[in-house]
Amino acid sequence: MTAIDRNRPAVRRARRTPLTWIRGGGVSNLLFLLPMLLIFGVFSWWPIVRSVVMSFQHTNLVSPPTWVGWDNFVQVANDPLFWTAVGNTAWFALLALILGYPIPLIAAVLMSEVKRAKGLYSALAYLPVVVPPVVAVLLWKFFYDARPTGVFNTILGWVGIPPQPWIQDATQAMPSLVVEATWAAAGGTIIIYLAAITGVSPELYDAAEVDGASIWRKIWHVTLPQLRGVLLITLILQIIGTAQVFLEPFLFTSGGPVNSTVTILLLIYRYAFQNSLGGDYGAATALSLMLAAFLAVLSLVYFRLTKSWSQN
């Protein structure tokens, strides 16, 4: 410690009291936050708390609820359809990862290299997102007509491929759903990637070009490393989104054929609305909490494993 430091008076930290909090604008801040807190409390936090309570009850929202403890979780785990739904959801997520994750990235990279009419291509890529999801599913359901006169089967017939059963076959149903889901959701991801690509410094591309790098080497050594943070976020968001797939199996196949497209959310829907009078909301909320807990643990592990890679 130097002489200057010894002679300098010690700075004492002011003790915070309710009076200093009020004088610092704490009341006005609380008043501004109060509407948001009330809205979140009523529409977000209270339903979560209510769901946790319902998961330990036997209730159909008609008869008085009865406390059953962990019985709902045991009932769900012993349901043969539970593991079928888990397997189908994992299969959907894997297919969506293989098909739906690289396609938006490839499309965004190619569109970033286009010199003219880039706005037109961006609008065309985003157009499926504008279509209402129910309308998109019903439109594709018409395309997936298994008859030889169906739209897709007619196109296949032009190149000599026989008609396909599409969503009427247990093997082809899930890939067919993934194709439609990828088409419907890829536009938003493409726009995100395009925005991230525009943020890459042009000097990096100039340096790579001076070194004689081809376009593919520039993409591999410049574009992708600069997008790794965005890629990590979109990857976990896609995994979470595909784990909660409901609309496609519900509207396309209602879980068929032979339960080949029953997903976790579709099983939750069946518990709540298709089992008995008023539904078994205890089992539905129990399965919902199991899915939420799994996704929370998965996200935590994912961010822990990718933390150093995303920062370096």
PDB file of N, CA and C in Angstrom, residues 95-173:
ATOM      1  N   LEU A  95     -35.611 -36.600 -37.380  1.00  0.00           N
ATOM      2  CA  LEU A  95     -35.830 -36.313 -38.796  1.00  0.00           C
ATOM      3  C   LEU A  95     -35.826 -34.809 -39.056  1.00  0.00           C
ATOM      4  N   ALA A  96     -36.446 -34.057 -38.154  1.00  0.00           N
ATOM      5  CA  ALA A  96     -36.468 -32.602 -38.318  1.00  0.00           C
ATOM      6  C   ALA A  96     -35.073 -32.015 -38.189  1.00  0.00           C
ATOM      7  N   LEU A  97     -34.241 -32.635 -37.343  1.00  0.00           N
ATOM      8  CA  LEU A  97     -32.869 -32.160 -37.188  1.00  0.00           C
ATOM      9  C   LEU A  97     -32.047 -32.445 -38.440  1.00  0.00           C
ATOM     10  N   ILE A  98     -32.236 -33.631 -39.009  1.00  0.00           N
ATOM     11  CA  ILE A  98     -31.478 -34.006 -40.200  1.00  0.00           C
ATOM     12  C   ILE A  98     -31.919 -33.196 -41.414  1.00  0.00           C
ATOM     13  N   LEU A  99     -33.232 -32.991 -41.535  1.00  0.00           N
ATOM     14  CA  LEU A  99     -33.770 -32.323 -42.719  1.00  0.00           C
ATOM     15  C   LEU A  99     -33.948 -30.823 -42.493  1.00  0.00           C
ATOM     16  N   GLY A 100     -34.550 -30.466 -41.380  1.00  0.00           N
ATOM     17  CA  GLY A 100     -34.947 -29.083 -41.178  1.00  0.00           C
ATOM     18  C   GLY A 100     -33.880 -28.165 -40.636  1.00  0.00           C
ATOM     19  N   TYR A 101     -32.793 -28.706 -40.070  1.00  0.00           N
ATOM     20  CA  TYR A 101     -31.761 -27.819 -39.529  1.00  0.00           C
ATOM     21  C   TYR A 101     -30.793 -27.321 -40.595  1.00  0.00           C
ATOM     22  N   PRO A 102     -30.261 -28.181 -41.475  1.00  0.00           N
ATOM     23  CA  PRO A 102     -29.306 -27.650 -42.467  1.00  0.00           C
ATOM     24  C   PRO A 102     -29.955 -26.884 -43.610  1.00  0.00           C
ATOM     25  N   ILE A 103     -31.188 -27.211 -43.980  1.00  0.00           N
ATOM     26  CA  ILE A 103     -31.806 -26.565 -45.141  1.00  0.00           C
ATOM     27  C   ILE A 103     -31.901 -25.049 -44.977  1.00  0.00           C
ATOM     28  N   PRO A 104     -32.419 -24.512 -43.854  1.00  0.00           N
ATOM     29  CA  PRO A 104     -32.443 -23.045 -43.733  1.00  0.00           C
ATOM     30  C   PRO A 104     -31.063 -22.411 -43.787  1.00  0.00           C
ATOM     31  N   LEU A 105     -30.065 -23.075 -43.217  1.00  0.00           N
ATOM     32  CA  LEU A 105     -28.708 -22.529 -43.244  1.00  0.00           C
ATOM     33  C   LEU A 105     -28.166 -22.498 -44.664  1.00  0.00           C
ATOM     34  N   ILE A 106     -28.342 -23.585 -45.405  1.00  0.00           N
ATOM     35  CA  ILE A 106     -27.867 -23.630 -46.788  1.00  0.00           C
ATOM     36  C   ILE A 106     -28.579 -22.582 -47.631  1.00  0.00           C
ATOM     37  N   ALA A 107     -29.897 -22.465 -47.442  1.00  0.00           N
ATOM     38  CA  ALA A 107     -30.659 -21.479 -48.205  1.00  0.00           C
ATOM     39  C   ALA A 107     -30.208 -20.061 -47.881  1.00  0.00           C
ATOM     40  N   ALA A 108     -29.950 -19.783 -46.601  1.00  0.00           N
ATOM     41  CA  ALA A 108     -29.521 -18.433 -46.220  1.00  0.00           C
ATOM     42  C   ALA A 108     -28.148 -18.103 -46.795  1.00  0.00           C
ATOM     43  N   VAL A 109     -27.234 -19.064 -46.758  1.00  0.00           N
ATOM     44  CA  VAL A 109     -25.896 -18.827 -47.309  1.00  0.00           C
ATOM     45  C   VAL A 109     -25.972 -18.575 -48.809  1.00  0.00           C
ATOM     46  N   LEU A 110     -26.758 -19.375 -49.508  1.00  0.00           N
ATOM     47  CA  LEU A 110     -26.892 -19.181 -50.954  1.00  0.00           C
ATOM     48  C   LEU A 110     -27.551 -17.848 -51.270  1.00  0.00           C
ATOM     49  N   MET A 111     -28.571 -17.489 -50.502  1.00  0.00           N
ATOM     50  CA  MET A 111     -29.246 -16.214 -50.747  1.00  0.00           C
ATOM     51  C   MET A 111     -28.340 -15.030 -50.438  1.00  0.00           C
ATOM     52  N   SER A 112     -27.421 -15.193 -49.474  1.00  0.00           N
ATOM     53  CA  SER A 112     -26.502 -14.096 -49.162  1.00  0.00           C
ATOM     54  C   SER A 112     -25.512 -13.844 -50.287  1.00  0.00           C
ATOM     55  N   GLU A 113     -25.271 -14.851 -51.119  1.00  0.00           N
ATOM     56  CA  GLU A 113     -24.348 -14.697 -52.240  1.00  0.00           C
ATOM     57  C   GLU A 113     -25.022 -14.104 -53.478  1.00  0.00           C
ATOM     58  N   VAL A 114     -26.345 -14.019 -53.443  1.00  0.00           N
ATOM     59  CA  VAL A 114     -27.072 -13.460 -54.593  1.00  0.00           C
ATOM     60  C   VAL A 114     -26.896 -11.952 -54.608  1.00  0.00           C
ATOM     61  N   LYS A 115     -26.599 -11.414 -55.743  1.00  0.00           N
ATOM     62  CA  LYS A 115     -26.337  -9.979 -55.863  1.00  0.00           C
ATOM     63  C   LYS A 115     -27.595  -9.183 -56.208  1.00  0.00           C
ATOM     64  N   ARG A 116     -28.543  -9.826 -56.884  1.00  0.00           N
ATOM     65  CA  ARG A 116     -29.736  -9.107 -57.327  1.00  0.00           C
ATOM     66  C   ARG A 116     -30.979  -9.817 -56.803  1.00  0.00           C
ATOM     67  N   ALA A 117     -32.043  -9.034 -56.575  1.00  0.00           N
ATOM     68  CA  ALA A 117     -33.356  -9.543 -56.147  1.00  0.00           C
ATOM     69  C   ALA A 117     -33.267 -10.344 -54.843  1.00  0.00           C
ATOM     70  N   LYS A 118     -32.352  -9.923 -53.956  1.00  0.00           N
ATOM     71  CA  LYS A 118     -32.222 -10.626 -52.679  1.00  0.00           C
ATOM     72  C   LYS A 118     -33.483 -10.467 -51.833  1.00  0.00           C
ATOM     73  N   GLY A 119     -34.103  -9.285 -51.907  1.00  0.00           N
ATOM     74  CA  GLY A 119     -35.340  -9.066 -51.158  1.00  0.00           C
ATOM     75  C   GLY A 119     -36.461  -9.965 -51.625  1.00  0.00           C
ATOM     76  N   LEU A 120     -36.520 -10.214 -52.938  1.00  0.00           N
ATOM     77  CA  LEU A 120     -37.556 -11.093 -53.482  1.00  0.00           C
ATOM     78  C   LEU A 120     -37.381 -12.515 -52.964  1.00  0.00           C
ATOM     79  N   TYR A 121     -36.152 -12.996 -52.957  1.00  0.00           N
ATOM     80  CA  TYR A 121     -35.901 -14.347 -52.459  1.00  0.00           C
ATOM     81  C   TYR A 121     -36.202 -14.453 -50.969  1.00  0.00           C
ATOM     82  N   SER A 122     -35.900 -13.404 -50.226  1.00  0.00           N
ATOM     83  CA  SER A 122     -36.209 -13.415 -48.804  1.00  0.00           C
ATOM     84  C   SER A 122     -37.717 -13.470 -48.568  1.00  0.00           C
ATOM     85  N   ALA A 123     -38.456 -12.705 -49.371  1.00  0.00           N
ATOM     86  CA  ALA A 123     -39.919 -12.718 -49.237  1.00  0.00           C
ATOM     87  C   ALA A 123     -40.497 -14.085 -49.602  1.00  0.00           C
ATOM     88  N   LEU A 124     -39.973 -14.701 -50.646  1.00  0.00           N
ATOM     89  CA  LEU A 124     -40.458 -16.020 -51.045  1.00  0.00           C
ATOM     90  C   LEU A 124     -40.128 -17.071 -49.983  1.00  0.00           C
ATOM     91  N   ALA A 125     -38.949 -16.937 -49.377  1.00  0.00           N
ATOM     92  CA  ALA A 125     -38.571 -17.895 -48.332  1.00  0.00           C
ATOM     93  C   ALA A 125     -39.451 -17.745 -47.106  1.00  0.00           C
ATOM     94  N   TYR A 126     -39.859 -16.520 -46.798  1.00  0.00           N
ATOM     95  CA  TYR A 126     -40.663 -16.281 -45.598  1.00  0.00           C
ATOM     96  C   TYR A 126     -42.155 -16.489 -45.846  1.00  0.00           C
ATOM     97  N   LEU A 127     -42.549 -16.618 -47.089  1.00  0.00           N
ATOM     98  CA  LEU A 127     -43.970 -16.726 -47.427  1.00  0.00           C
ATOM     99  C   LEU A 127     -44.678 -17.878 -46.709  1.00  0.00           C
ATOM    100  N   PRO A 128     -44.095 -19.082 -46.593  1.00  0.00           N
ATOM    101  CA  PRO A 128     -44.809 -20.152 -45.878  1.00  0.00           C
ATOM    102  C   PRO A 128     -45.121 -19.823 -44.430  1.00  0.00           C
ATOM    103  N   VAL A 129     -44.305 -18.976 -43.800  1.00  0.00           N
ATOM    104  CA  VAL A 129     -44.566 -18.611 -42.402  1.00  0.00           C
ATOM    105  C   VAL A 129     -45.821 -17.761 -42.294  1.00  0.00           C
ATOM    106  N   VAL A 130     -46.116 -16.995 -43.352  1.00  0.00           N
ATOM    107  CA  VAL A 130     -47.287 -16.128 -43.347  1.00  0.00           C
ATOM    108  C   VAL A 130     -48.568 -16.945 -43.466  1.00  0.00           C
ATOM    109  N   VAL A 131     -48.499 -18.092 -44.117  1.00  0.00           N
ATOM    110  CA  VAL A 131     -49.680 -18.932 -44.281  1.00  0.00           C
ATOM    111  C   VAL A 131     -50.105 -19.460 -42.913  1.00  0.00           C
ATOM    112  N   PRO A 132     -51.380 -19.339 -42.531  1.00  0.00           N
ATOM    113  CA  PRO A 132     -51.824 -19.876 -41.239  1.00  0.00           C
ATOM    114  C   PRO A 132     -51.507 -21.363 -41.135  1.00  0.00           C
ATOM    115  N   PRO A 133     -51.003 -21.816 -39.981  1.00  0.00           N
ATOM    116  CA  PRO A 133     -50.567 -23.216 -39.851  1.00  0.00           C
ATOM    117  C   PRO A 133     -51.650 -24.227 -40.190  1.00  0.00           C
ATOM    118  N   VAL A 134     -52.893 -23.969 -39.770  1.00  0.00           N
ATOM    119  CA  VAL A 134     -53.970 -24.919 -40.064  1.00  0.00           C
ATOM    120  C   VAL A 134     -54.218 -24.993 -41.561  1.00  0.00           C
ATOM    121  N   VAL A 135     -54.199 -23.844 -42.222  1.00  0.00           N
ATOM    122  CA  VAL A 135     -54.395 -23.816 -43.673  1.00  0.00           C
ATOM    123  C   VAL A 135     -53.264 -24.566 -44.375  1.00  0.00           C
ATOM    124  N   ALA A 136     -52.035 -24.376 -43.907  1.00  0.00           N
ATOM    125  CA  ALA A 136     -50.892 -25.061 -44.517  1.00  0.00           C
ATOM    126  C   ALA A 136     -51.024 -26.572 -44.373  1.00  0.00           C
ATOM    127  N   VAL A 137     -51.421 -27.044 -43.196  1.00  0.00           N
ATOM    128  CA  VAL A 137     -51.561 -28.484 -42.986  1.00  0.00           C
ATOM    129  C   VAL A 137     -52.662 -29.049 -43.869  1.00  0.00           C
ATOM    130  N   LEU A 138     -53.793 -28.376 -43.938  1.00  0.00           N
ATOM    131  CA  LEU A 138     -54.896 -28.866 -44.768  1.00  0.00           C
ATOM    132  C   LEU A 138     -54.511 -28.851 -46.246  1.00  0.00           C
ATOM    133  N   LEU A 139     -53.731 -27.861 -46.658  1.00  0.00           N
ATOM    134  CA  LEU A 139     -53.273 -27.804 -48.039  1.00  0.00           C
ATOM    135  C   LEU A 139     -52.351 -28.984 -48.346  1.00  0.00           C
ATOM    136  N   TRP A 140     -51.409 -29.258 -47.465  1.00  0.00           N
ATOM    137  CA  TRP A 140     -50.505 -30.382 -47.680  1.00  0.00           C
ATOM    138  C   TRP A 140     -51.231 -31.716 -47.552  1.00  0.00           C
ATOM    139  N   LYS A 141     -52.256 -31.766 -46.733  1.00  0.00           N
ATOM    140  CA  LYS A 141     -53.040 -32.996 -46.645  1.00  0.00           C
ATOM    141  C   LYS A 141     -53.705 -33.302 -47.978  1.00  0.00           C
ATOM    142  N   PHE A 142     -54.115 -32.259 -48.681  1.00  0.00           N
ATOM    143  CA  PHE A 142     -54.655 -32.446 -50.027  1.00  0.00           C
ATOM    144  C   PHE A 142     -53.558 -32.904 -50.990  1.00  0.00           C
ATOM    145  N   PHE A 143     -52.354 -32.353 -50.842  1.00  0.00           N
ATOM    146  CA  PHE A 143     -51.237 -32.771 -51.692  1.00  0.00           C
ATOM    147  C   PHE A 143     -50.863 -34.228 -51.445  1.00  0.00           C
ATOM    148  N   TYR A 144     -51.013 -34.689 -50.192  1.00  0.00           N
ATOM    149  CA  TYR A 144     -50.629 -36.048 -49.823  1.00  0.00           C
ATOM    150  C   TYR A 144     -51.717 -37.082 -50.141  1.00  0.00           C
ATOM    151  N   ASP A 145     -52.625 -36.749 -50.983  1.00  0.00           N
ATOM    152  CA  ASP A 145     -53.662 -37.707 -51.389  1.00  0.00           C
ATOM    153  C   ASP A 145     -52.991 -38.956 -51.961  1.00  0.00           C
ATOM    154  N   ALA A 146     -53.320 -40.113 -51.384  1.00  0.00           N
ATOM    155  CA  ALA A 146     -52.648 -41.360 -51.780  1.00  0.00           C
ATOM    156  C   ALA A 146     -53.139 -41.918 -53.105  1.00  0.00           C
ATOM    157  N   ARG A 147     -54.193 -41.349 -53.663  1.00  0.00           N
ATOM    158  CA  ARG A 147     -54.675 -41.852 -54.951  1.00  0.00           C
ATOM    159  C   ARG A 147     -53.712 -41.469 -56.075  1.00  0.00           C
ATOM    160  N   PRO A 148     -53.733 -42.209 -57.165  1.00  0.00           N
ATOM    161  CA  PRO A 148     -52.821 -41.870 -58.278  1.00  0.00           C
ATOM    162  C   PRO A 148     -53.031 -40.463 -58.815  1.00  0.00           C
ATOM    163  N   THR A 149     -54.238 -39.917 -58.607  1.00  0.00           N
ATOM    164  CA  THR A 149     -54.518 -38.566 -59.093  1.00  0.00           C
ATOM    165  C   THR A 149     -54.120 -37.482 -58.096  1.00  0.00           C
ATOM    166  N   GLY A 150     -53.552 -37.884 -56.946  1.00  0.00           N
ATOM    167  CA  GLY A 150     -53.098 -36.891 -55.985  1.00  0.00           C
ATOM    168  C   GLY A 150     -51.988 -36.020 -56.549  1.00  0.00           C
ATOM    169  N   VAL A 151     -51.806 -34.852 -55.977  1.00  0.00           N
ATOM    170  CA  VAL A 151     -50.853 -33.879 -56.523  1.00  0.00           C
ATOM    171  C   VAL A 151     -49.443 -34.457 -56.553  1.00  0.00           C
ATOM    172  N   PHE A 152     -48.946 -34.914 -55.398  1.00  0.00           N
ATOM    173  CA  PHE A 152     -47.589 -35.442 -55.349  1.00  0.00           C
ATOM    174  C   PHE A 152     -47.449 -36.740 -56.143  1.00  0.00           C
ATOM    175  N   ASN A 153     -48.457 -37.582 -56.100  1.00  0.00           N
ATOM    176  CA  ASN A 153     -48.385 -38.827 -56.865  1.00  0.00           C
ATOM    177  C   ASN A 153     -48.430 -38.565 -58.362  1.00  0.00           C
ATOM    178  N   THR A 154     -49.148 -37.534 -58.771  1.00  0.00           N
ATOM    179  CA  THR A 154     -49.145 -37.161 -60.185  1.00  0.00           C
ATOM    180  C   THR A 154     -47.757 -36.702 -60.628  1.00  0.00           C
ATOM    181  N   ILE A 155     -47.095 -35.909 -59.783  1.00  0.00           N
ATOM    182  CA  ILE A 155     -45.740 -35.444 -60.103  1.00  0.00           C
ATOM    183  C   ILE A 155     -44.780 -36.626 -60.167  1.00  0.00           C
ATOM    184  N   LEU A 156     -44.903 -37.567 -59.212  1.00  0.00           N
ATOM    185  CA  LEU A 156     -44.052 -38.750 -59.238  1.00  0.00           C
ATOM    186  C   LEU A 156     -44.307 -39.592 -60.479  1.00  0.00           C
ATOM    187  N   GLY A 157     -45.561 -39.630 -60.901  1.00  0.00           N
ATOM    188  CA  GLY A 157     -45.888 -40.394 -62.108  1.00  0.00           C
ATOM    189  C   GLY A 157     -45.209 -39.855 -63.347  1.00  0.00           C
ATOM    190  N   TRP A 158     -44.901 -38.556 -63.374  1.00  0.00           N
ATOM    191  CA  TRP A 158     -44.222 -37.968 -64.535  1.00  0.00           C
ATOM    192  C   TRP A 158     -42.819 -38.538 -64.720  1.00  0.00           C
ATOM    193  N   VAL A 159     -42.193 -38.980 -63.610  1.00  0.00           N
ATOM    194  CA  VAL A 159     -40.839 -39.529 -63.697  1.00  0.00           C
ATOM    195  C   VAL A 159     -40.834 -41.046 -63.505  1.00  0.00           C
ATOM    196  N   GLY A 160     -41.997 -41.655 -63.600  1.00  0.00           N
ATOM    197  CA  GLY A 160     -42.072 -43.109 -63.565  1.00  0.00           C
ATOM    198  C   GLY A 160     -42.077 -43.743 -62.190  1.00  0.00           C
ATOM    199  N   ILE A 161     -42.313 -42.954 -61.126  1.00  0.00           N
ATOM    200  CA  ILE A 161     -42.362 -43.496 -59.770  1.00  0.00           C
ATOM    201  C   ILE A 161     -43.814 -43.834 -59.434  1.00  0.00           C
ATOM    202  N   PRO A 162     -44.080 -45.019 -58.904  1.00  0.00           N
ATOM    203  CA  PRO A 162     -45.461 -45.397 -58.599  1.00  0.00           C
ATOM    204  C   PRO A 162     -46.044 -44.550 -57.478  1.00  0.00           C
ATOM    205  N   PRO A 163     -47.357 -44.506 -57.332  1.00  0.00           N
ATOM    206  CA  PRO A 163     -48.001 -43.717 -56.268  1.00  0.00           C
ATOM    207  C   PRO A 163     -47.547 -44.183 -54.883  1.00  0.00           C
ATOM    208  N   GLN A 164     -47.447 -43.228 -53.971  1.00  0.00           N
ATOM    209  CA  GLN A 164     -47.024 -43.499 -52.605  1.00  0.00           C
ATOM    210  C   GLN A 164     -48.193 -43.296 -51.640  1.00  0.00           C
ATOM    211  N   PRO A 165     -48.229 -44.059 -50.542  1.00  0.00           N
ATOM    212  CA  PRO A 165     -49.338 -43.905 -49.589  1.00  0.00           C
ATOM    213  C   PRO A 165     -49.213 -42.675 -48.699  1.00  0.00           C
ATOM    214  N   TRP A 166     -48.014 -42.096 -48.587  1.00  0.00           N
ATOM    215  CA  TRP A 166     -47.776 -40.900 -47.795  1.00  0.00           C
ATOM    216  C   TRP A 166     -48.251 -41.070 -46.355  1.00  0.00           C
ATOM    217  N   ILE A 167     -49.189 -40.229 -45.910  1.00  0.00           N
ATOM    218  CA  ILE A 167     -49.596 -40.229 -44.502  1.00  0.00           C
ATOM    219  C   ILE A 167     -50.509 -41.400 -44.160  1.00  0.00           C
ATOM    220  N   GLN A 168     -50.873 -42.209 -45.129  1.00  0.00           N
ATOM    221  CA  GLN A 168     -51.700 -43.377 -44.848  1.00  0.00           C
ATOM    222  C   GLN A 168     -50.858 -44.617 -44.543  1.00  0.00           C
ATOM    223  N   ASP A 169     -49.553 -44.490 -44.575  1.00  0.00           N
ATOM    224  CA  ASP A 169     -48.655 -45.607 -44.300  1.00  0.00           C
ATOM    225  C   ASP A 169     -47.884 -45.316 -43.019  1.00  0.00           C
ATOM    226  N   ALA A 170     -47.763 -46.324 -42.153  1.00  0.00           N
ATOM    227  CA  ALA A 170     -47.097 -46.130 -40.860  1.00  0.00           C
ATOM    228  C   ALA A 170     -45.628 -45.773 -41.011  1.00  0.00           C
ATOM    229  N   THR A 171     -44.991 -46.212 -42.085  1.00  0.00           N
ATOM    230  CA  THR A 171     -43.572 -45.932 -42.290  1.00  0.00           C
ATOM    231  C   THR A 171     -43.344 -44.543 -42.865  1.00  0.00           C
ATOM    232  N   GLN A 172     -44.206 -44.124 -43.786  1.00  0.00           N
ATOM    233  CA  GLN A 172     -44.010 -42.849 -44.470  1.00  0.00           C
ATOM    234  C   GLN A 172     -44.702 -41.680 -43.782  1.00  0.00           C
ATOM    235  N   ALA A 173     -45.563 -41.950 -42.821  1.00  0.00           N
ATOM    236  CA  ALA A 173     -46.360 -40.873 -42.232  1.00  0.00           C
ATOM    237  C   ALA A 173     -45.480 -39.841 -41.531  1.00  0.00           C
TER     238      ALA A 173
END
